[in-house]
PDB file of C-alpha atoms in Angstrom:
ATOM      1  CA  GLY J1079      52.701 -25.520  77.428  1.00  0.00           C
ATOM      2  CA  THR J1080      55.810 -23.219  77.654  1.00  0.00           C
ATOM      3  CA  CYS J1081      54.774 -19.502  79.918  1.00  0.00           C
ATOM      4  CA  THR J1082      55.700 -16.571  78.063  1.00  0.00           C
ATOM      5  CA  ARG J1083      56.648 -13.243  79.682  1.00  0.00           C
ATOM      6  CA  THR J1084      54.167 -11.436  78.901  1.00  0.00           C
ATOM      7  CA  PRO J1085      51.591 -10.360  81.243  1.00  0.00           C
ATOM      8  CA  VAL J1086      48.030 -11.307  80.632  1.00  0.00           C
ATOM      9  CA  ALA J1087      44.817  -9.335  81.845  1.00  0.00           C
ATOM     10  CA  THR J1088      41.354  -9.702  81.268  1.00  0.00           C
ATOM     11  CA  VAL J1089      38.830  -7.036  82.176  1.00  0.00           C
ATOM     12  CA  THR J1090      35.021  -8.022  82.022  1.00  0.00           C
ATOM     13  CA  LEU J1091      32.436  -5.379  82.331  1.00  0.00           C
ATOM     14  CA  SER J1092      28.710  -5.058  81.954  1.00  0.00           C
ATOM     15  CA  ARG J1093      26.325  -2.630  82.851  1.00  0.00           C
ATOM     16  CA  SER J1094      23.530  -4.470  81.909  1.00  0.00           C
ATOM     17  CA  ALA J1095      23.723  -7.755  82.752  1.00  0.00           C
ATOM     18  CA  CYS J1096      20.444  -9.550  84.168  1.00  0.00           C
ATOM     19  CA  TYR J1097      21.964 -10.342  87.324  1.00  0.00           C
ATOM     20  CA  GLY J1098      23.706  -7.237  88.015  1.00  0.00           C
ATOM     21  CA  TYR J1099      26.458  -4.863  87.404  1.00  0.00           C
ATOM     22  CA  ASP J1100      29.450  -7.196  86.477  1.00  0.00           C
ATOM     23  CA  GLN J1101      32.942  -5.589  86.947  1.00  0.00           C
ATOM     24  CA  ARG J1102      35.546  -8.212  86.969  1.00  0.00           C
ATOM     25  CA  VAL J1103      39.368  -7.910  86.584  1.00  0.00           C
ATOM     26  CA  GLU J1104      42.065 -10.409  86.547  1.00  0.00           C
ATOM     27  CA  VAL J1105      45.774  -9.941  85.980  1.00  0.00           C
ATOM     28  CA  PHE J1106      48.225 -12.923  85.559  1.00  0.00           C
ATOM     29  CA  GLY J1107      52.231 -13.280  84.772  1.00  0.00           C
ATOM     30  CA  THR J1108      54.971 -15.145  85.718  1.00  0.00           C
ATOM     31  CA  GLY J1109      55.083 -13.409  89.206  1.00  0.00           C
ATOM     32  CA  GLY J1110      51.960 -14.084  90.487  1.00  0.00           C
ATOM     33  CA  LEU J1111      48.167 -13.081  90.306  1.00  0.00           C
ATOM     34  CA  ALA J1112      46.142 -10.304  91.234  1.00  0.00           C
ATOM     35  CA  SER J1113      42.063 -10.291  90.794  1.00  0.00           C
ATOM     36  CA  VAL J1114      39.213  -8.546  91.949  1.00  0.00           C
ATOM     37  CA  GLY J1115      35.445  -9.942  91.880  1.00  0.00           C
ATOM     38  CA  ASN J1116      32.180  -8.519  91.770  1.00  0.00           C
ATOM     39  CA  LEU J1117      30.849  -6.958  95.177  1.00  0.00           C
ATOM     40  CA  HIS J1118      27.691  -8.878  96.660  1.00  0.00           C
ATOM     41  CA  GLU J1119      25.261  -7.990  99.209  1.00  0.00           C
ATOM     42  CA  ASP J1120      26.953  -9.865 101.645  1.00  0.00           C
ATOM     43  CA  ALA J1121      29.347 -12.777 101.825  1.00  0.00           C
ATOM     44  CA  SER J1122      27.082 -15.338 102.444  1.00  0.00           C
ATOM     45  CA  VAL J1123      27.111 -18.748  99.570  1.00  0.00           C
ATOM     46  CA  VAL J1124      24.519 -21.538  99.199  1.00  0.00           C
ATOM     47  CA  ALA J1125      25.981 -24.792  97.461  1.00  0.00           C
ATOM     48  CA  ASP J1126      24.026 -27.500  97.021  1.00  0.00           C
ATOM     49  CA  GLY J1127      22.819 -30.645  94.800  1.00  0.00           C
ATOM     50  CA  SER J1128      20.906 -27.751  92.632  1.00  0.00           C
ATOM     51  CA  GLY J1129      23.739 -25.358  92.255  1.00  0.00           C
ATOM     52  CA  VAL J1130      25.690 -22.447  93.756  1.00  0.00           C
ATOM     53  CA  ARG J1131      23.690 -19.266  95.129  1.00  0.00           C
ATOM     54  CA  ARG J1132      24.688 -15.866  96.084  1.00  0.00           C
ATOM     55  CA  PRO J1133      23.157 -12.850  97.220  1.00  0.00           C
ATOM     56  CA  ARG J1134      22.748  -9.962  94.211  1.00  0.00           C
ATOM     57  CA  LEU J1135      25.429  -7.993  92.923  1.00  0.00           C
ATOM     58  CA  VAL J1136      25.591  -4.597  94.450  1.00  0.00           C
ATOM     59  CA  ARG J1137      23.728  -2.323  91.849  1.00  0.00           C
ATOM     60  CA  SER J1138      24.303   1.219  92.044  1.00  0.00           C
ATOM     61  CA  PHE J1139      27.908   3.008  91.551  1.00  0.00           C
ATOM     62  CA  PRO J1140      27.128   4.657  94.929  1.00  0.00           C
ATOM     63  CA  GLU J1141      26.772   1.295  96.732  1.00  0.00           C
ATOM     64  CA  ARG J1142      30.011  -0.294  94.887  1.00  0.00           C
ATOM     65  CA  PHE J1143      32.374   2.712  95.726  1.00  0.00           C
ATOM     66  CA  GLU J1144      31.305   4.194  98.713  1.00  0.00           C
ATOM     67  CA  ALA J1145      34.473   2.927 101.233  1.00  0.00           C
ATOM     68  CA  ALA J1146      36.168   4.440  98.623  1.00  0.00           C
ATOM     69  CA  PHE J1147      35.018   7.742  98.219  1.00  0.00           C
ATOM     70  CA  TRP J1148      35.729   8.086 101.793  1.00  0.00           C
ATOM     71  CA  TYR J1149      39.035   6.920 101.943  1.00  0.00           C
ATOM     72  CA  GLU J1150      39.742   9.150  99.076  1.00  0.00           C
ATOM     73  CA  THR J1151      38.024  12.097 100.935  1.00  0.00           C
ATOM     74  CA  ASP J1152      40.333  10.989 104.349  1.00  0.00           C
ATOM     75  CA  ALA J1153      43.536  11.233 102.142  1.00  0.00           C
ATOM     76  CA  PHE J1154      42.598  14.570 100.601  1.00  0.00           C
ATOM     77  CA  ALA J1155      41.805  16.159 103.456  1.00  0.00           C
ATOM     78  CA  ASP J1156      44.412  15.020 105.633  1.00  0.00           C
ATOM     79  CA  THR J1157      46.780  16.081 102.697  1.00  0.00           C
ATOM     80  CA  ALA J1158      45.374  19.850 102.511  1.00  0.00           C
ATOM     81  CA  LEU J1159      44.722  19.964 106.417  1.00  0.00           C
ATOM     82  CA  LEU J1160      47.747  18.065 107.798  1.00  0.00           C
ATOM     83  CA  GLY J1161      50.393  18.457 104.965  1.00  0.00           C
ATOM     84  CA  THR J1162      50.556  14.110 104.811  1.00  0.00           C
ATOM     85  CA  ALA J1163      51.816  12.685 101.383  1.00  0.00           C
ATOM     86  CA  TRP J1164      49.621  12.341  99.204  1.00  0.00           C
ATOM     87  CA  PRO J1165      49.364   8.137  98.785  1.00  0.00           C
ATOM     88  CA  VAL J1166      48.882   8.437  95.098  1.00  0.00           C
ATOM     89  CA  SER J1167      52.400   8.907  93.507  1.00  0.00           C
ATOM     90  CA  GLU J1168      53.081  10.230  89.783  1.00  0.00           C
ATOM     91  CA  ASP J1169      54.417   6.888  89.209  1.00  0.00           C
ATOM     92  CA  ASP J1170      51.426   4.981  89.870  1.00  0.00           C
ATOM     93  CA  CYS J1171      49.484   7.609  87.918  1.00  0.00           C
ATOM     94  CA  VAL J1172      51.878   6.880  84.598  1.00  0.00           C
ATOM     95  CA  ALA J1173      51.732   3.018  85.647  1.00  0.00           C
ATOM     96  CA  VAL J1174      47.626   3.040  85.528  1.00  0.00           C
ATOM     97  CA  GLN J1175      48.313   5.371  82.142  1.00  0.00           C
ATOM     98  CA  ARG J1176      50.250   2.273  80.866  1.00  0.00           C
ATOM     99  CA  VAL J1177      47.753  -0.317  81.339  1.00  0.00           C
ATOM    100  CA  CYS J1178      44.876   2.013  79.745  1.00  0.00           C
ATOM    101  CA  ASP J1179      47.042   2.516  76.843  1.00  0.00           C
ATOM    102  CA  ALA J1180      48.108  -1.018  76.539  1.00  0.00           C
ATOM    103  CA  ALA J1181      44.275  -2.243  77.142  1.00  0.00           C
ATOM    104  CA  VAL J1182      43.356   0.231  73.979  1.00  0.00           C
ATOM    105  CA  GLU J1183      46.108  -1.085  71.959  1.00  0.00           C
ATOM    106  CA  SER J1184      44.929  -4.894  72.647  1.00  0.00           C
ATOM    107  CA  CYS J1185      41.819  -3.382  71.323  1.00  0.00           C
ATOM    108  CA  ILE J1186      42.849  -2.108  68.011  1.00  0.00           C
ATOM    109  CA  MET J1187      44.980  -5.497  67.287  1.00  0.00           C
TER     110      MET J1187
END
C-alpha cells in the first residue's frame, strides 16, 4: 500500500485494567516511530511453551512518575537558584497543545 504523509498516533490508556495501569503511546509517520510502553516492576521477561510472562505493571501515580517529579524539581531549583534556562520552551508547550487539540479533534470525527 501507499504511505500517506499524515502521521498516525495511537494512545491506549486504562486506569482499571485487571493487570494494572496501562498507558502506552505510539506515534509513527514517514520519518520514523516513537513509542512509550508500560513500566513494569522490573525488566525481567520469561518466555516458554506456555507463553510470555512479565512482572506486574507499576500501579500508582507516584511509582510511575517519581523520577520525572525529581527531574522537574531539580530543573526548577536550577532555574530559580542558578539562573539556568528552563528546559521546556514555549515552542515545546505549543507543540504539546497541538497534539492535544488534534487528539480531541480526532474524537469528534
